[in-house]
CSV table of C-alpha atoms in Angstrom, one decimal:
chain,number,residue,atom,x,y,z
A,239,MET,CA,91.9,153.1,113.8
A,240,LYS,CA,93.3,151.0,111.1
A,241,HIS,CA,94.7,147.6,111.1
A,242,ARG,CA,94.9,144.4,109.2
A,243,ARG,CA,91.7,142.5,109.5
A,244,ILE,CA,90.5,139.0,109.6
A,245,PRO,CA,87.0,137.8,108.6
A,246,ASN,CA,84.5,137.9,111.5
A,247,ARG,CA,87.0,139.5,113.7
A,248,ARG,CA,87.4,143.0,114.9
A,249,VAL,CA,90.5,144.8,116.1
A,250,ILE,CA,90.6,147.2,119.0
A,251,VAL,CA,92.7,149.5,121.0
A,252,ALA,CA,92.3,151.3,124.2
A,253,GLY,CA,92.3,154.7,125.6
A,254,ALA,CA,94.2,156.4,128.3
A,255,GLY,CA,93.9,158.9,131.0
A,256,ALA,CA,94.7,162.6,130.4
A,257,LEU,CA,97.6,164.3,132.2
A,258,ALA,CA,97.7,167.8,133.5
A,259,LEU,CA,99.1,170.6,131.4
A,260,ALA,CA,101.2,173.3,133.0
A,261,ALA,CA,102.4,176.6,131.5
A,262,THR,CA,106.2,177.1,131.4
A,263,ALA,CA,108.3,179.9,130.0
A,264,THR,CA,109.2,179.9,126.3
A,265,VAL,CA,112.8,180.7,125.6
A,266,THR,CA,113.2,183.4,122.8
A,267,LEU,CA,116.4,183.0,120.9
A,268,ALA,CA,117.1,186.5,119.7
A,269,ASN,CA,120.6,187.6,118.8
A,270,ALA,CA,121.4,191.0,120.3
A,271,ASN,CA,124.3,193.3,121.0
A,272,ALA,CA,124.7,196.6,122.7
A,273,SER,CA,124.4,198.7,119.5
A,274,THR,CA,121.8,196.9,117.3
A,275,ALA,CA,118.2,195.7,117.6
A,276,PRO,CA,117.6,192.0,118.3
A,277,ALA,CA,117.6,189.9,115.1
A,278,ARG,CA,114.3,188.1,114.5
A,279,THR,CA,114.3,184.3,115.1
A,280,PRO,CA,113.2,182.5,111.9
A,281,ALA,CA,109.7,181.0,112.1
A,282,LEU,CA,109.7,177.3,112.7
A,283,ALA,CA,108.6,175.0,109.9
A,284,LYS,CA,105.3,173.2,110.5
A,285,LEU,CA,105.8,169.5,111.3
A,286,THR,CA,103.6,166.5,111.0
A,287,SER,CA,103.4,164.2,114.0
A,288,THR,CA,105.6,161.7,112.2
A,289,ALA,CA,108.2,164.3,111.4
A,290,ALA,CA,108.0,165.6,115.0
A,291,SER,CA,108.5,162.1,116.3
A,292,ALA,CA,111.6,161.6,114.1
A,293,LEU,CA,113.0,165.0,115.3
A,294,ALA,CA,112.3,164.1,119.0
A,295,SER,CA,114.4,161.0,118.6
A,296,HIS,CA,117.4,163.2,117.7
A,297,LEU,CA,116.9,165.6,120.6
A,298,LYS,CA,116.8,163.3,123.6
A,299,THR,CA,120.2,164.1,124.9
A,300,ASP,CA,120.5,167.0,127.4
A,301,THR,CA,116.8,167.9,127.3
A,302,ALA,CA,113.9,167.5,129.8
A,303,GLY,CA,111.5,165.7,127.4
A,304,SER,CA,109.4,166.9,124.5
A,305,PHE,CA,105.8,166.9,123.1
A,306,TYR,CA,104.0,167.6,119.9
A,307,ASP,CA,101.8,170.7,119.7
A,308,ALA,CA,99.2,169.4,117.2
A,309,LYS,CA,97.5,172.8,116.8
A,310,ALA,CA,100.7,174.7,116.0
A,311,LYS,CA,102.3,171.7,114.3
A,312,LYS,CA,105.6,172.0,116.1
A,313,LEU,CA,107.7,169.9,118.5
A,314,VAL,CA,108.2,171.6,121.9
A,315,VAL,CA,111.4,170.5,123.7
A,316,ASN,CA,111.9,171.2,127.4
A,317,VAL,CA,115.3,172.6,128.4
A,318,VAL,CA,116.8,174.0,131.6
A,319,ASN,CA,119.2,176.6,130.2
A,320,LYS,CA,119.7,178.8,127.2
A,321,ALA,CA,122.6,176.9,125.7
A,322,GLN,CA,120.3,173.9,125.4
A,323,ALA,CA,117.6,176.1,124.0
A,324,GLN,CA,119.9,177.4,121.2
A,325,ALA,CA,120.8,173.8,120.2
A,326,VAL,CA,117.1,172.8,120.1
A,327,ARG,CA,116.0,175.8,118.1
A,328,ALA,CA,118.8,175.3,115.6
A,329,LYS,CA,117.3,171.8,114.8
A,330,GLY,CA,113.8,173.1,114.1
A,331,ALA,CA,112.0,172.7,117.4
A,332,GLU,CA,110.5,175.1,119.9
A,333,ALA,CA,112.5,175.4,123.2
A,334,ARG,CA,110.7,175.8,126.5
A,335,LEU,CA,112.5,176.6,129.8
A,336,VAL,CA,111.4,174.3,132.6
A,337,LYS,CA,112.3,173.7,136.3
A,338,HIS,CA,113.0,170.0,136.4
A,339,THR,CA,115.6,168.0,134.3
A,340,PHE,CA,114.6,164.6,132.9
A,341,ALA,CA,117.1,163.0,135.3
A,342,GLN,CA,115.4,164.6,138.3
A,343,LEU,CA,112.0,163.4,137.1
A,344,ASP,CA,113.3,159.9,136.3
A,345,SER,CA,114.8,159.8,139.8
A,346,ALA,CA,111.4,160.6,141.2
A,347,ARG,CA,109.8,157.8,139.0
A,348,ARG,CA,112.4,155.3,140.3
A,349,THR,CA,111.6,156.3,143.9
A,350,LEU,CA,107.9,155.7,143.3
A,351,LYS,CA,108.8,152.3,141.8
A,352,SER,CA,110.9,151.3,144.9
A,353,LYS,CA,108.7,152.7,147.6
A,354,ALA,CA,105.1,152.9,146.2
A,355,THR,CA,104.5,150.0,143.8
A,356,ILE,CA,100.9,149.5,144.9
A,357,PRO,CA,98.3,147.6,142.8
A,358,GLY,CA,95.9,150.2,141.4
A,359,THR,CA,98.5,152.9,140.7
A,360,SER,CA,100.2,154.2,137.6
A,361,TRP,CA,102.7,156.9,136.8
A,362,GLY,CA,104.5,158.5,133.9
A,363,ILE,CA,106.7,161.5,133.1
A,364,ASP,CA,104.5,164.2,131.6
A,365,PRO,CA,106.6,166.7,129.6
A,366,GLN,CA,103.8,169.2,129.3
A,367,SER,CA,103.5,169.7,133.1
A,368,ASN,CA,107.2,168.9,133.7
A,369,LYS,CA,106.1,166.4,136.5
A,370,VAL,CA,105.7,162.8,137.2
A,371,VAL,CA,101.9,162.3,137.2
A,372,VAL,CA,100.7,159.6,139.5
A,373,THR,CA,97.2,158.1,139.3
A,374,ALA,CA,95.5,156.1,142.1
A,375,ASP,CA,92.4,154.1,141.2
A,376,ARG,CA,89.4,153.5,143.4
A,377,THR,CA,91.0,150.4,145.1
A,378,VAL,CA,93.9,152.5,146.6
A,379,LYS,CA,92.7,153.6,150.0
A,380,GLY,CA,93.5,153.3,153.7
A,381,ALA,CA,97.1,152.4,154.4
A,382,LYS,CA,97.9,152.0,150.7
A,383,LEU,CA,96.8,155.6,150.0
A,384,ASP,CA,98.6,156.9,153.0
A,385,ARG,CA,101.8,155.2,151.8
A,386,LEU,CA,101.5,156.6,148.3
A,387,THR,CA,100.7,160.1,149.7
A,388,THR,CA,103.8,160.1,152.0
A,389,VAL,CA,106.2,159.0,149.2
A,390,ALA,CA,104.7,161.6,146.7
A,391,LYS,CA,104.9,164.4,149.3
A,392,ALA,CA,108.5,163.7,149.9
A,393,LEU,CA,109.3,164.2,146.2
A,394,GLY,CA,107.8,167.7,146.3
A,395,ASP,CA,106.6,169.5,143.2
A,396,LYS,CA,108.2,166.9,140.9
A,397,VAL,CA,105.2,164.7,141.5
A,398,GLU,CA,101.4,165.3,141.1
A,399,VAL,CA,98.9,162.7,142.5
A,400,ARG,CA,95.5,162.3,140.8
A,401,HIS,CA,92.6,159.9,141.5
A,402,SER,CA,90.6,157.8,139.2
A,403,LYS,CA,87.0,156.5,139.9
A,404,GLY,CA,87.8,153.4,137.8
A,405,GLU,CA,90.0,150.4,138.4
A,406,PHE,CA,93.1,149.6,136.5
A,407,LYS,CA,92.9,146.1,134.8
A,408,PRO,CA,93.8,144.4,131.6
A,409,PHE,CA,90.9,144.7,129.0
A,410,ILE,CA,90.1,141.1,128.4
A,411,GLY,CA,86.5,139.9,128.1
A,412,GLY,CA,83.9,137.9,126.1
A,413,GLY,CA,82.9,138.9,122.6
A,414,ASP,CA,83.4,138.2,118.9
A,415,ALA,CA,87.0,139.1,118.0
A,416,ILE,CA,89.8,136.6,118.5
A,417,TRP,CA,88.8,133.8,120.8
A,418,GLY,CA,90.2,131.0,122.8
A,419,SER,CA,89.3,129.1,126.0
A,420,GLY,CA,86.1,131.1,126.5
A,421,ALA,CA,87.9,134.5,126.5
A,422,ARG,CA,88.1,137.2,123.9
A,423,CYS,CA,90.8,139.7,122.9
A,424,SER,CA,91.5,141.8,119.9
A,425,LEU,CA,94.1,141.3,117.2
A,426,GLY,CA,96.8,144.0,117.1
A,427,PHE,CA,98.9,143.9,113.9
A,428,ASN,CA,99.8,141.3,111.3
A,429,VAL,CA,103.5,140.8,111.1
A,430,VAL,CA,106.1,138.6,109.3
A,431,LYS,CA,108.8,136.6,111.0
A,432,ASP,CA,111.2,134.4,109.1
A,433,GLY,CA,109.0,134.8,106.0
A,434,LYS,CA,105.9,133.4,107.8
A,435,PRO,CA,102.7,135.2,108.9
A,436,TYR,CA,102.1,136.0,112.6
A,437,PHE,CA,100.1,138.5,114.6
A,438,LEU,CA,100.7,140.6,117.7
A,439,THR,CA,98.3,140.9,120.6
A,440,ALA,CA,98.5,141.6,124.3
A,441,GLY,CA,100.8,139.5,126.5
A,442,HIS,CA,98.1,138.9,129.1
A,443,CYS,CA,95.9,137.5,126.3
A,444,GLY,CA,98.7,135.2,125.2
A,445,ASN,CA,99.2,134.0,128.7
A,446,GLU,CA,95.6,132.9,128.9
A,447,ILE,CA,95.0,131.7,125.3
A,448,LYS,CA,97.1,129.2,123.4
A,449,SER,CA,94.9,128.4,120.4
A,450,TRP,CA,93.0,131.3,118.6
A,451,SER,CA,89.9,131.3,116.5
A,452,ASP,CA,88.2,134.2,114.6
A,453,LYS,CA,84.8,133.3,116.1
A,454,GLN,CA,83.5,131.8,119.3
A,455,GLY,CA,83.8,128.0,119.1
A,456,GLY,CA,85.4,128.2,115.6
A,457,SER,CA,88.3,126.2,114.3
A,458,ALA,CA,91.8,127.3,115.1
A,459,ILE,CA,93.5,130.0,112.9
A,460,ALA,CA,96.7,130.6,115.0
A,461,THR,CA,98.6,129.4,118.1
A,462,THR,CA,100.4,131.5,120.7
A,463,GLU,CA,104.2,131.1,120.2
A,464,ASP,CA,105.3,133.4,123.0
A,465,SER,CA,103.8,135.9,125.5
A,466,LYS,CA,105.3,138.4,128.0
A,467,PHE,CA,103.2,139.7,130.9
A,468,PRO,CA,103.7,141.3,133.4
A,469,GLY,CA,106.8,143.4,132.9
A,470,ASP,CA,105.9,143.9,129.3
A,471,ASP,CA,102.5,143.2,127.6
A,472,PHE,CA,102.9,141.6,124.2
A,473,SER,CA,102.5,138.2,122.6
A,474,LEU,CA,103.2,136.6,119.2
A,475,ALA,CA,100.8,134.1,117.5
A,476,LYS,CA,101.6,132.1,114.4
A,477,TYR,CA,98.9,131.6,111.8
A,478,THR,CA,98.1,127.9,111.2
A,479,GLY,CA,95.0,128.2,108.9
A,480,ASP,CA,94.2,129.9,105.6
A,481,THR,CA,92.7,133.1,107.2
A,482,PRO,CA,93.6,136.2,105.1
A,483,HIS,CA,96.1,138.4,107.0
A,484,PRO,CA,96.6,141.8,105.2
A,485,SER,CA,98.5,144.5,107.0
A,486,GLU,CA,95.4,146.6,107.7
A,487,VAL,CA,93.2,147.9,110.5
A,488,ASP,CA,89.4,147.7,110.4
A,489,LEU,CA,87.8,151.1,110.6
A,490,TYR,CA,84.3,149.6,111.0
A,491,ASN,CA,82.8,151.8,108.3
A,492,GLY,CA,83.4,149.5,105.4
A,493,SER,CA,87.0,150.5,104.9
A,494,THR,CA,90.4,149.8,106.3
A,495,GLN,CA,93.6,151.6,107.0
A,496,LYS,CA,96.7,150.1,105.5
A,497,ILE,CA,99.7,149.7,107.9
A,498,THR,CA,103.1,149.9,106.4
A,499,LYS,CA,105.5,150.6,109.3
A,500,ALA,CA,105.9,150.8,113.1
A,501,ALA,CA,106.7,154.0,114.8
A,502,GLU,CA,107.5,155.4,118.3
A,503,ALA,CA,104.8,157.5,119.9
A,504,THR,CA,105.2,161.2,120.8
A,505,VAL,CA,103.5,163.1,123.6
A,506,GLY,CA,100.8,165.2,122.0
A,507,GLU,CA,100.4,163.0,118.9
A,508,LYS,CA,96.9,162.4,117.7
A,509,VAL,CA,96.2,158.6,117.5
A,510,GLN,CA,93.4,156.2,116.7
A,511,ARG,CA,92.5,152.8,118.1
A,512,SER,CA,90.3,150.1,116.6
A,513,GLY,CA,88.7,147.3,118.6
A,514,SER,CA,86.3,144.4,118.8
A,515,THR,CA,84.3,145.9,121.7
A,516,THR,CA,84.2,149.6,121.0
A,517,GLN,CA,85.3,149.9,117.4
A,518,VAL,CA,87.1,153.1,116.4
A,519,HIS,CA,88.0,155.9,118.8
A,520,ASP,CA,90.7,158.6,118.7
A,521,GLY,CA,92.6,160.7,121.2
A,522,THR,CA,96.0,162.0,122.2
A,523,VAL,CA,99.2,160.5,123.6
A,524,LYS,CA,99.6,161.9,127.1
A,525,ALA,CA,102.8,160.2,128.5
A,526,LEU,CA,105.5,157.8,127.5
A,527,ASN,CA,107.5,155.2,129.5
A,528,ALA,CA,104.5,155.0,131.8
A,529,SER,CA,104.1,152.2,134.5
A,530,VAL,CA,100.9,150.7,135.6
A,531,ASN,CA,100.5,148.4,138.6
A,532,TYR,CA,97.8,145.9,137.8
A,533,GLN,CA,96.7,143.3,140.4
A,534,GLU,CA,98.5,140.8,138.3
A,535,GLY,CA,101.8,142.7,138.4
A,536,THR,CA,103.6,145.8,137.1
A,537,VAL,CA,104.0,146.7,133.4
A,538,GLU,CA,106.5,149.4,132.4
A,539,GLY,CA,107.5,151.4,129.3
A,540,LEU,CA,103.9,151.9,128.2
A,541,ILE,CA,102.2,154.7,126.2
A,542,GLN,CA,99.5,156.5,128.1
A,543,THR,CA,96.6,158.1,126.2
A,544,ASP,CA,93.1,159.5,126.6
A,545,VAL,CA,91.6,157.0,124.0
A,546,CYS,CA,88.8,155.0,125.6
A,547,ALA,CA,88.6,151.2,125.8
A,548,GLU,CA,86.6,148.4,127.3
A,549,PRO,CA,86.9,144.7,128.1
A,550,GLY,CA,87.6,142.7,125.0
A,551,ASP,CA,89.7,145.5,123.5
A,552,SER,CA,93.0,144.1,124.9
A,553,GLY,CA,95.7,143.6,122.2
A,554,GLY,CA,94.0,145.8,119.7
A,555,ALA,CA,95.7,148.4,117.4
A,556,LEU,CA,96.8,151.9,118.3
A,557,PHE,CA,97.9,153.7,115.1
A,558,ASP,CA,98.6,157.0,113.4
A,559,GLY,CA,97.8,156.9,109.7
A,560,ASP,CA,99.8,154.0,108.2
A,561,ALA,CA,102.0,153.6,111.3
A,562,ALA,CA,101.6,150.9,114.0
A,563,ILE,CA,102.1,152.6,117.4
A,564,GLY,CA,100.8,150.3,120.2
A,565,LEU,CA,98.9,147.3,121.5
A,566,THR,CA,96.1,147.8,124.0
A,567,SER,CA,97.1,146.7,127.4
A,568,GLY,CA,94.5,148.0,129.9
A,569,GLY,CA,93.4,150.9,132.1
A,570,SER,CA,90.2,152.1,133.7
A,571,GLY,CA,86.9,153.6,132.7
A,572,ASP,CA,84.9,153.0,129.5
A,573,CYS,CA,83.8,154.7,126.3
A,574,SER,CA,80.8,156.5,127.9
A,575,GLN,CA,82.7,158.2,130.7
A,576,GLY,CA,86.4,158.0,129.6
A,577,GLY,CA,89.3,156.9,131.7
A,578,GLU,CA,93.0,156.1,131.7
A,579,THR,CA,94.4,153.6,129.2
A,580,PHE,CA,97.8,152.1,128.4
A,581,PHE,CA,99.4,150.6,125.3
A,582,GLN,CA,102.4,148.4,124.8
A,583,PRO,CA,104.7,150.1,122.2
A,584,VAL,CA,104.9,148.0,118.9
A,585,PRO,CA,108.6,148.7,118.1
A,586,GLU,CA,109.6,147.0,121.3
A,587,ALA,CA,107.5,143.9,120.5
A,588,LEU,CA,108.9,143.7,116.9
A,589,LYS,CA,112.4,143.9,118.1
A,590,ALA,CA,111.9,141.2,120.8
A,591,TYR,CA,110.6,138.8,118.2
A,592,GLY,CA,112.7,139.7,115.2
A,593,ALA,CA,109.5,140.5,113.3
A,594,GLN,CA,108.4,143.2,110.8
A,595,ILE,CA,105.0,144.8,110.0
A,596,GLY,CA,103.6,143.0,107.0
């Protein structure tokens, strides 16, 4: 992963749990009439993940979600009828016929929120399986598990329940990245607000730490100006010292990745994360607008991935090339066994603070 870096400090991002894939029918858009053979549908142009993300933002209306097929280099858009399929294909994406509309899945998600907000659970709409995938960690048992099972069963095949051997928690811990009050997190991205240098990290880190150092027991380099957690999970810290603050991510191999912009994630997108505990790992975006119910409270609108993370990685950078994607929030598991991990989208944090990557 690449990020801006600070001397003696490392930046990290976390991984997230994989969601189930399910096969659905592909809609073939051939023009035919009674007397002639069907016309061939032009081949779709190959797209980068960045181009697919941009196209997806223009195809949200009247679709049932979308994801990037990295192997075929195409954007796959779920539709529920052929008229939608024709519109999708005309704009350069693959159309796939599915059973559930986005509205139906979002309704199921809202039912889970109102009836099954239980610490140790998470859920997100998975466009690849056309379901809301619910994960229960090892703390969800007894009456809590019975309640979750009852709610999910009533929602039928719109919901799939999975179980994790880990425990959902914010990834804060001791180490050598950005320090304060005996705790350690990871720096996310350097940003500029009103012409002055700041950095983004996790909100649960900002709640705990008001004065930041780049080494344990070191002098202050920044102070937390604002933090939001739970609900969201991002915070803004203002530099107070002379620490260099280039817009880069440390790759832990003697090089860095320059960061020039922020971007929205796309399901199926290949991403990297860099962190102070586990350094650089990569993986795939599995769901968007995910919710995770930590013991401390619920955080919504998250990116879910299969990139691993461990304590101390909180706040670190999730990125794709030169694009800032997310800030490590938390999850379960570790980098030896894997697990489920969630990230706060960077564009939302930038908008909230009136800041820009830089």
